[in-house]
Amino acid sequence: MRWKQNVDTEVQRSNSDSEFTFNIIFNQQKFDDPKEVRKGSEMDRDALMNTFQKLGFDIDVHENLDSFELKSEINNLAERDFKDYGCLVVCLLSHGIENAILCYDGRYVNTNELRYEFSLDNCPSLYGKPKIFIVQACQGSLSQSETGTVAPPVNPASFVFQNVSGGLESSPSTVQWTNMDVKHTYSAKQLKQMNILDYYPGRNPPLMDFITINATLPGFLCYRLNKGSFFIQSLCEALSQEYLDKIPDEGTQHLEDLLRCVQDKINAYSDGRQTMPWEVCLSKHIRFRKV
């Protein structure tokens, strides 16, 4: 099922009279090592599915992929023709270290590399359209308390809260570019044939119109109970209240302002022990609207 123009992005729309929106969810709940199971992650998956379906998104869900499978799915997604779509949302639910998530085979995948698959070079049909990455994963083993930062325990896996996710290691994770990575996938002539550069003349740099929302700061833990994670449950609650529960005539906040409300909800869940950062590279504001 597809829905019409449910995202008022204030970003120039595609050539189509109607735009669809797409949400892909990678739920890494089980791993080759059974001790790594992420209890409660299915609650986050279901909350995201329910929220974005009501917002009119086409939904695709993948469970427990190994690193090769996950990167292949992202590559395949970037090769799709999104000319009739106005927005892409990618949700990554897993264990993690800084800027990387754990896959079923115990290998980490760099989240920045996944994002850059949707640059102009690799995915021209999403050029000028918002690409939203939502990452529920630890970025290290530090924690926060009322008085400051707490060093990781000797055995991070036995963190004080039962059924709470904890990162098992902290490591800097930077994108490594090679000549193959930066080679243009499409020539300027091909982009012109696809009307990409004509339709968005001088519109954006090739890596523009991304917003990345992380559950926690680099180096720190994030928290998840059997009922789901503080971050995803707070985010879905805020999205529903702002874009689904309000009557159409009521003004709605754009997404960046709404994220400040999400932090307040996380504070209520976690007693102020989790900070949610987001990185914005947008040319216009994003507002969702219910179908």
mmCIF file of C-alpha atoms in Angstrom:
data_model
loop_
_atom_site.group_PDB
_atom_site.id
_atom_site.type_symbol
_atom_site.label_atom_id
_atom_site.label_comp_id
_atom_site.label_asym_id
_atom_site.label_seq_id
_atom_site.Cartn_x
_atom_site.Cartn_y
_atom_site.Cartn_z
ATOM 1 C CA MET A 1 0.000 0.000 0.000
ATOM 2 C CA ARG A 2 1.222 3.504 -0.779
ATOM 3 C CA TRP A 3 0.138 6.881 0.500
ATOM 4 C CA LYS A 4 0.264 10.367 -0.987
ATOM 5 C CA GLN A 5 2.279 13.348 0.234
ATOM 6 C CA ASN A 6 2.452 12.656 3.939
ATOM 7 C CA VAL A 7 5.682 14.571 4.474
ATOM 8 C CA ASP A 8 5.709 18.355 4.301
ATOM 9 C CA THR A 9 9.461 18.619 4.050
ATOM 10 C CA GLU A 10 9.679 22.195 2.834
ATOM 11 C CA VAL A 11 12.398 20.646 0.703
ATOM 12 C CA GLN A 12 11.737 20.796 -3.020
ATOM 13 C CA ARG A 13 9.594 17.850 -4.036
ATOM 14 C CA SER A 14 10.188 15.398 -6.815
ATOM 15 C CA ASN A 15 8.709 15.752 -10.301
ATOM 16 C CA SER A 16 5.813 13.466 -9.384
ATOM 17 C CA ASP A 17 2.391 14.807 -8.439
ATOM 18 C CA SER A 18 2.401 12.438 -5.484
ATOM 19 C CA GLU A 19 5.276 11.427 -3.281
ATOM 20 C CA PHE A 20 5.666 8.284 -1.242
ATOM 21 C CA THR A 21 7.896 7.731 1.753
ATOM 22 C CA PHE A 22 9.982 4.721 2.724
ATOM 23 C CA ASN A 23 11.103 3.360 6.087
ATOM 24 C CA ILE A 24 13.540 0.443 6.399
ATOM 25 C CA ILE A 25 14.209 -1.128 9.806
ATOM 26 C CA PHE A 26 17.196 -3.322 10.637
ATOM 27 C CA ASN A 27 16.450 -5.095 13.916
ATOM 28 C CA GLN A 28 19.594 -6.832 15.146
ATOM 29 C CA GLN A 29 18.133 -8.717 18.106
ATOM 30 C CA LYS A 30 19.885 -12.094 17.957
ATOM 31 C CA PHE A 31 23.520 -12.851 17.279
ATOM 32 C CA ASP A 32 25.802 -15.796 16.640
ATOM 33 C CA ASP A 33 26.759 -15.467 20.296
ATOM 34 C CA PRO A 34 23.457 -16.105 22.148
ATOM 35 C CA LYS A 35 24.686 -14.090 25.150
ATOM 36 C CA GLU A 36 24.400 -10.940 23.013
ATOM 37 C CA VAL A 37 20.604 -11.207 22.582
ATOM 38 C CA ARG A 38 18.891 -7.800 22.842
ATOM 39 C CA LYS A 39 15.751 -8.434 24.890
ATOM 40 C CA GLY A 40 12.992 -5.932 24.196
ATOM 41 C CA SER A 41 14.259 -4.929 20.748
ATOM 42 C CA GLU A 42 11.112 -6.373 19.172
ATOM 43 C CA MET A 43 9.163 -3.731 21.095
ATOM 44 C CA ASP A 44 11.222 -1.006 19.440
ATOM 45 C CA ARG A 45 10.760 -2.612 16.021
ATOM 46 C CA ASP A 46 6.993 -2.775 16.495
ATOM 47 C CA ALA A 47 6.790 0.795 17.804
ATOM 48 C CA LEU A 48 8.672 2.092 14.747
ATOM 49 C CA MET A 49 6.542 0.052 12.370
ATOM 50 C CA ASN A 50 3.303 1.200 13.977
ATOM 51 C CA THR A 51 4.304 4.871 14.071
ATOM 52 C CA PHE A 52 5.662 5.146 10.556
ATOM 53 C CA GLN A 53 2.822 3.106 9.044
ATOM 54 C CA LYS A 54 0.364 5.578 10.542
ATOM 55 C CA LEU A 55 2.465 8.379 9.065
ATOM 56 C CA GLY A 56 2.012 6.762 5.669
ATOM 57 C CA PHE A 57 5.393 5.157 5.107
ATOM 58 C CA ASP A 58 6.053 2.017 3.120
ATOM 59 C CA ILE A 59 7.768 -0.308 5.620
ATOM 60 C CA ASP A 60 10.504 -2.896 5.086
ATOM 61 C CA VAL A 61 11.944 -4.877 8.025
ATOM 62 C CA HIS A 62 15.075 -7.019 8.192
ATOM 63 C CA GLU A 63 16.034 -9.198 11.157
ATOM 64 C CA ASN A 64 19.417 -10.370 12.427
ATOM 65 C CA LEU A 65 21.540 -9.807 9.332
ATOM 66 C CA ASP A 66 25.256 -10.499 9.187
ATOM 67 C CA SER A 67 27.574 -7.667 8.146
ATOM 68 C CA PHE A 68 27.676 -8.643 4.470
ATOM 69 C CA GLU A 69 23.891 -8.970 4.283
ATOM 70 C CA LEU A 70 23.278 -5.636 5.967
ATOM 71 C CA LYS A 71 25.682 -3.765 3.689
ATOM 72 C CA SER A 72 24.194 -5.537 0.659
ATOM 73 C CA GLU A 73 20.680 -4.462 1.637
ATOM 74 C CA ILE A 74 21.851 -0.863 1.999
ATOM 75 C CA ASN A 75 23.622 -1.026 -1.367
ATOM 76 C CA ASN A 76 20.505 -2.460 -3.010
ATOM 77 C CA LEU A 77 18.394 0.244 -1.402
ATOM 78 C CA ALA A 78 20.687 2.976 -2.720
ATOM 79 C CA GLU A 79 20.304 1.562 -6.236
ATOM 80 C CA ARG A 80 16.513 1.899 -6.165
ATOM 81 C CA ASP A 81 14.708 4.583 -8.102
ATOM 82 C CA PHE A 82 13.250 6.976 -5.523
ATOM 83 C CA LYS A 83 12.003 9.588 -7.985
ATOM 84 C CA ASP A 84 8.418 9.198 -6.685
ATOM 85 C CA TYR A 85 9.526 9.214 -3.044
ATOM 86 C CA GLY A 86 9.975 12.281 -0.904
ATOM 87 C CA CYS A 87 11.784 10.871 2.134
ATOM 88 C CA LEU A 88 13.830 7.889 3.348
ATOM 89 C CA VAL A 89 14.070 6.764 6.986
ATOM 90 C CA VAL A 90 16.648 4.101 7.953
ATOM 91 C CA CYS A 91 16.407 2.606 11.471
ATOM 92 C CA LEU A 92 19.341 0.637 12.901
ATOM 93 C CA LEU A 93 18.724 -1.286 16.151
ATOM 94 C CA SER A 94 21.694 -3.160 17.611
ATOM 95 C CA HIS A 95 24.616 -3.211 20.016
ATOM 96 C CA GLY A 96 27.281 -0.741 19.073
ATOM 97 C CA ILE A 97 30.526 1.124 19.525
ATOM 98 C CA GLU A 98 31.249 4.645 18.341
ATOM 99 C CA ASN A 99 29.759 5.141 14.864
ATOM 100 C CA ALA A 100 29.320 1.397 14.301
ATOM 101 C CA ILE A 101 26.714 -1.291 14.944
ATOM 102 C CA LEU A 102 27.154 -5.003 15.643
ATOM 103 C CA CYS A 103 25.824 -7.546 13.133
ATOM 104 C CA TYR A 104 24.818 -11.179 13.594
ATOM 105 C CA ASP A 105 28.286 -12.488 12.705
ATOM 106 C CA GLY A 106 29.991 -10.413 15.420
ATOM 107 C CA ARG A 107 31.393 -7.868 12.957
ATOM 108 C CA TYR A 108 30.791 -4.134 13.164
ATOM 109 C CA VAL A 109 29.496 -1.979 10.314
ATOM 110 C CA ASN A 110 30.310 1.741 10.196
ATOM 111 C CA THR A 111 27.095 3.780 10.235
ATOM 112 C CA ASN A 112 28.694 6.707 8.403
ATOM 113 C CA GLU A 113 29.590 4.456 5.504
ATOM 114 C CA LEU A 114 25.962 3.307 5.382
ATOM 115 C CA ARG A 115 24.768 6.913 5.259
ATOM 116 C CA TYR A 116 27.122 7.878 2.465
ATOM 117 C CA GLU A 117 25.632 5.196 0.231
ATOM 118 C CA PHE A 118 22.829 7.732 -0.286
ATOM 119 C CA SER A 119 25.030 10.547 -1.562
ATOM 120 C CA LEU A 120 24.409 12.098 -4.974
ATOM 121 C CA ASP A 121 27.027 9.804 -6.505
ATOM 122 C CA ASN A 122 25.333 6.631 -5.310
ATOM 123 C CA CYS A 123 21.635 7.529 -5.073
ATOM 124 C CA PRO A 124 20.796 10.509 -7.288
ATOM 125 C CA SER A 125 17.035 9.953 -7.091
ATOM 126 C CA LEU A 126 17.126 10.980 -3.390
ATOM 127 C CA TYR A 127 19.056 14.154 -4.139
ATOM 128 C CA GLY A 128 17.427 17.157 -2.462
ATOM 129 C CA LYS A 129 15.206 14.919 -0.311
ATOM 130 C CA PRO A 130 15.538 14.222 3.432
ATOM 131 C CA LYS A 131 17.344 11.067 4.499
ATOM 132 C CA ILE A 132 16.786 10.303 8.186
ATOM 133 C CA PHE A 133 18.947 7.785 10.080
ATOM 134 C CA ILE A 134 17.743 6.598 13.496
ATOM 135 C CA VAL A 135 20.380 4.614 15.415
ATOM 136 C CA GLN A 136 19.498 2.742 18.617
ATOM 137 C CA ALA A 137 22.884 1.439 19.773
ATOM 138 C CA CYS A 138 25.459 2.096 22.461
ATOM 139 C CA GLN A 139 28.501 4.102 21.405
ATOM 140 C CA GLY A 140 30.779 2.928 24.210
ATOM 141 C CA SER A 141 30.702 1.767 27.823
ATOM 142 C CA LEU A 142 30.664 5.038 29.781
ATOM 143 C CA SER A 143 27.545 5.946 31.742
ATOM 144 C CA GLN A 144 26.112 9.122 33.251
ATOM 145 C CA SER A 145 24.997 9.805 36.822
ATOM 146 C CA GLU A 146 23.685 12.781 38.770
ATOM 147 C CA THR A 147 27.248 13.872 39.480
ATOM 148 C CA GLY A 148 28.993 13.228 36.178
ATOM 149 C CA THR A 149 30.537 10.538 34.027
ATOM 150 C CA VAL A 150 30.991 7.033 35.382
ATOM 151 C CA ALA A 151 33.832 4.845 34.153
ATOM 152 C CA PRO A 152 32.870 1.476 32.672
ATOM 153 C CA PRO A 153 32.701 -1.474 35.067
ATOM 154 C CA VAL A 154 35.380 -4.142 34.936
ATOM 155 C CA ASN A 155 32.894 -6.424 33.220
ATOM 156 C CA PRO A 156 30.575 -4.187 31.138
ATOM 157 C CA ALA A 157 28.354 -7.142 30.271
ATOM 158 C CA SER A 158 27.254 -7.365 33.926
ATOM 159 C CA PHE A 159 26.070 -3.769 34.093
ATOM 160 C CA VAL A 160 23.935 -2.944 37.131
ATOM 161 C CA PHE A 161 20.559 -2.969 35.341
ATOM 162 C CA GLN A 162 19.151 -6.362 34.410
ATOM 163 C CA ASN A 163 18.159 -6.631 30.725
ATOM 164 C CA VAL A 164 19.763 -3.271 29.949
ATOM 165 C CA SER A 165 21.950 -3.049 26.882
ATOM 166 C CA GLY A 166 25.598 -2.194 27.370
ATOM 167 C CA GLY A 167 28.331 -1.635 24.810
ATOM 168 C CA LEU A 168 31.158 -4.095 25.247
ATOM 169 C CA GLU A 169 33.921 -1.924 23.929
ATOM 170 C CA SER A 170 34.660 1.640 22.967
ATOM 171 C CA SER A 171 36.700 2.446 19.913
ATOM 172 C CA PRO A 172 37.053 5.358 17.534
ATOM 173 C CA SER A 173 35.357 4.542 14.254
ATOM 174 C CA THR A 174 36.122 6.711 11.258
ATOM 175 C CA VAL A 175 35.191 6.313 7.628
ATOM 176 C CA GLN A 176 38.116 5.094 5.539
ATOM 177 C CA TRP A 177 37.894 6.379 1.973
ATOM 178 C CA THR A 178 39.536 4.579 -0.920
ATOM 179 C CA ASN A 179 39.830 5.518 -4.588
ATOM 180 C CA MET A 180 37.003 3.101 -5.292
ATOM 181 C CA ASP A 181 34.795 4.772 -2.675
ATOM 182 C CA VAL A 182 35.139 8.250 -4.162
ATOM 183 C CA LYS A 183 34.850 7.255 -7.800
ATOM 184 C CA HIS A 184 31.700 8.783 -9.268
ATOM 185 C CA THR A 185 28.976 6.263 -9.922
ATOM 186 C CA TYR A 186 27.195 8.560 -12.387
ATOM 187 C CA SER A 187 28.650 11.021 -14.880
ATOM 188 C CA ALA A 188 27.361 14.584 -15.148
ATOM 189 C CA LYS A 189 25.786 13.605 -18.479
ATOM 190 C CA GLN A 190 23.889 10.719 -16.864
ATOM 191 C CA LEU A 191 22.680 12.954 -14.035
ATOM 192 C CA LYS A 192 21.456 15.464 -16.592
ATOM 193 C CA GLN A 193 19.611 12.707 -18.458
ATOM 194 C CA MET A 194 17.871 11.817 -15.185
ATOM 195 C CA ASN A 195 16.924 15.497 -14.723
ATOM 196 C CA ILE A 196 18.595 15.464 -11.312
ATOM 197 C CA LEU A 197 20.837 18.480 -11.752
ATOM 198 C CA ASP A 198 18.235 20.316 -13.833
ATOM 199 C CA TYR A 199 15.525 19.826 -11.252
ATOM 200 C CA TYR A 200 17.718 20.843 -8.320
ATOM 201 C CA PRO A 201 20.038 23.428 -9.925
ATOM 202 C CA GLY A 202 22.720 24.439 -7.453
ATOM 203 C CA ARG A 203 20.540 22.899 -4.805
ATOM 204 C CA ASN A 204 22.805 21.062 -2.389
ATOM 205 C CA PRO A 205 26.264 19.630 -1.897
ATOM 206 C CA PRO A 206 26.342 15.892 -2.710
ATOM 207 C CA LEU A 207 26.010 14.887 0.978
ATOM 208 C CA MET A 208 23.252 17.330 1.954
ATOM 209 C CA ASP A 209 19.801 16.701 3.466
ATOM 210 C CA PHE A 210 20.773 14.131 6.087
ATOM 211 C CA ILE A 211 19.652 14.042 9.701
ATOM 212 C CA THR A 212 21.124 11.383 11.991
ATOM 213 C CA ILE A 213 19.545 10.759 15.405
ATOM 214 C CA ASN A 214 21.585 8.636 17.820
ATOM 215 C CA ALA A 215 20.377 7.107 21.057
ATOM 216 C CA THR A 216 23.419 8.290 22.965
ATOM 217 C CA LEU A 217 26.635 10.323 22.830
ATOM 218 C CA PRO A 218 29.899 8.898 21.441
ATOM 219 C CA GLY A 219 31.561 6.807 24.151
ATOM 220 C CA PHE A 220 28.388 6.257 26.183
ATOM 221 C CA LEU A 221 25.826 3.582 26.919
ATOM 222 C CA CYS A 222 22.149 3.722 26.041
ATOM 223 C CA TYR A 223 19.450 1.793 27.870
ATOM 224 C CA ARG A 224 16.872 -0.797 26.892
ATOM 225 C CA LEU A 225 14.433 -2.801 29.014
ATOM 226 C CA ASN A 226 12.097 -5.635 28.086
ATOM 227 C CA LYS A 227 9.519 -3.002 27.085
ATOM 228 C CA GLY A 228 11.940 -1.421 24.623
ATOM 229 C CA SER A 229 14.644 1.231 24.662
ATOM 230 C CA PHE A 230 14.246 4.631 26.285
ATOM 231 C CA PHE A 231 15.221 6.316 23.010
ATOM 232 C CA ILE A 232 12.968 4.554 20.493
ATOM 233 C CA GLN A 233 9.939 4.486 22.784
ATOM 234 C CA SER A 234 10.359 8.211 23.519
ATOM 235 C CA LEU A 235 10.862 9.052 19.848
ATOM 236 C CA CYS A 236 7.777 7.133 18.693
ATOM 237 C CA GLU A 237 5.691 8.631 21.487
ATOM 238 C CA ALA A 238 6.748 12.152 20.514
ATOM 239 C CA LEU A 239 6.155 11.559 16.787
ATOM 240 C CA SER A 240 2.682 10.191 17.489
ATOM 241 C CA GLN A 241 1.698 13.022 19.807
ATOM 242 C CA GLU A 242 2.919 15.716 17.425
ATOM 243 C CA TYR A 243 1.917 14.386 14.015
ATOM 244 C CA LEU A 244 -0.865 11.853 14.661
ATOM 245 C CA ASP A 245 -2.803 13.124 17.686
ATOM 246 C CA LYS A 246 -3.064 16.801 16.769
ATOM 247 C CA ILE A 247 -5.897 17.987 14.548
ATOM 248 C CA PRO A 248 -4.715 19.196 11.119
ATOM 249 C CA ASP A 249 -5.362 22.865 11.877
ATOM 250 C CA GLU A 250 -3.055 22.827 14.883
ATOM 251 C CA GLY A 251 0.481 23.906 14.121
ATOM 252 C CA THR A 252 3.078 21.176 14.342
ATOM 253 C CA GLN A 253 6.754 21.471 15.163
ATOM 254 C CA HIS A 254 9.391 20.613 12.627
ATOM 255 C CA LEU A 255 11.433 17.526 13.415
ATOM 256 C CA GLU A 256 14.466 19.314 14.841
ATOM 257 C CA ASP A 257 12.376 21.113 17.473
ATOM 258 C CA LEU A 258 10.483 17.921 18.245
ATOM 259 C CA LEU A 259 13.740 16.142 19.108
ATOM 260 C CA ARG A 260 14.154 18.443 22.108
ATOM 261 C CA CYS A 261 10.854 17.071 23.391
ATOM 262 C CA VAL A 262 12.180 13.540 22.831
ATOM 263 C CA GLN A 263 15.112 14.311 25.135
ATOM 264 C CA ASP A 264 12.657 15.371 27.857
ATOM 265 C CA LYS A 265 10.861 12.040 27.512
ATOM 266 C CA ILE A 266 14.153 10.126 27.680
ATOM 267 C CA ASN A 267 15.015 12.020 30.857
ATOM 268 C CA ALA A 268 11.741 10.863 32.419
ATOM 269 C CA TYR A 269 12.561 7.232 31.576
ATOM 270 C CA SER A 270 16.232 7.290 32.510
ATOM 271 C CA ASP A 271 16.398 9.835 35.351
ATOM 272 C CA GLY A 272 18.535 12.047 33.137
ATOM 273 C CA ARG A 273 21.237 9.432 32.475
ATOM 274 C CA GLN A 274 21.082 9.357 28.679
ATOM 275 C CA THR A 275 21.770 12.181 26.231
ATOM 276 C CA MET A 276 20.414 11.893 22.702
ATOM 277 C CA PRO A 277 22.504 13.752 20.085
ATOM 278 C CA TRP A 278 21.477 14.480 16.528
ATOM 279 C CA GLU A 279 23.399 15.733 13.518
ATOM 280 C CA VAL A 280 21.577 17.954 11.036
ATOM 281 C CA CYS A 281 22.649 18.700 7.464
ATOM 282 C CA LEU A 282 19.312 19.940 6.102
ATOM 283 C CA SER A 283 18.507 22.767 3.741
ATOM 284 C CA LYS A 284 14.870 22.942 4.887
ATOM 285 C CA HIS A 285 12.785 21.881 7.877
ATOM 286 C CA ILE A 286 10.919 18.557 7.991
ATOM 287 C CA ARG A 287 7.339 18.140 9.167
ATOM 288 C CA PHE A 288 5.400 14.893 8.927
ATOM 289 C CA ARG A 289 1.637 14.796 8.573
ATOM 290 C CA LYS A 290 -0.763 11.915 9.049
ATOM 291 C CA VAL A 291 -2.539 10.378 6.087
#
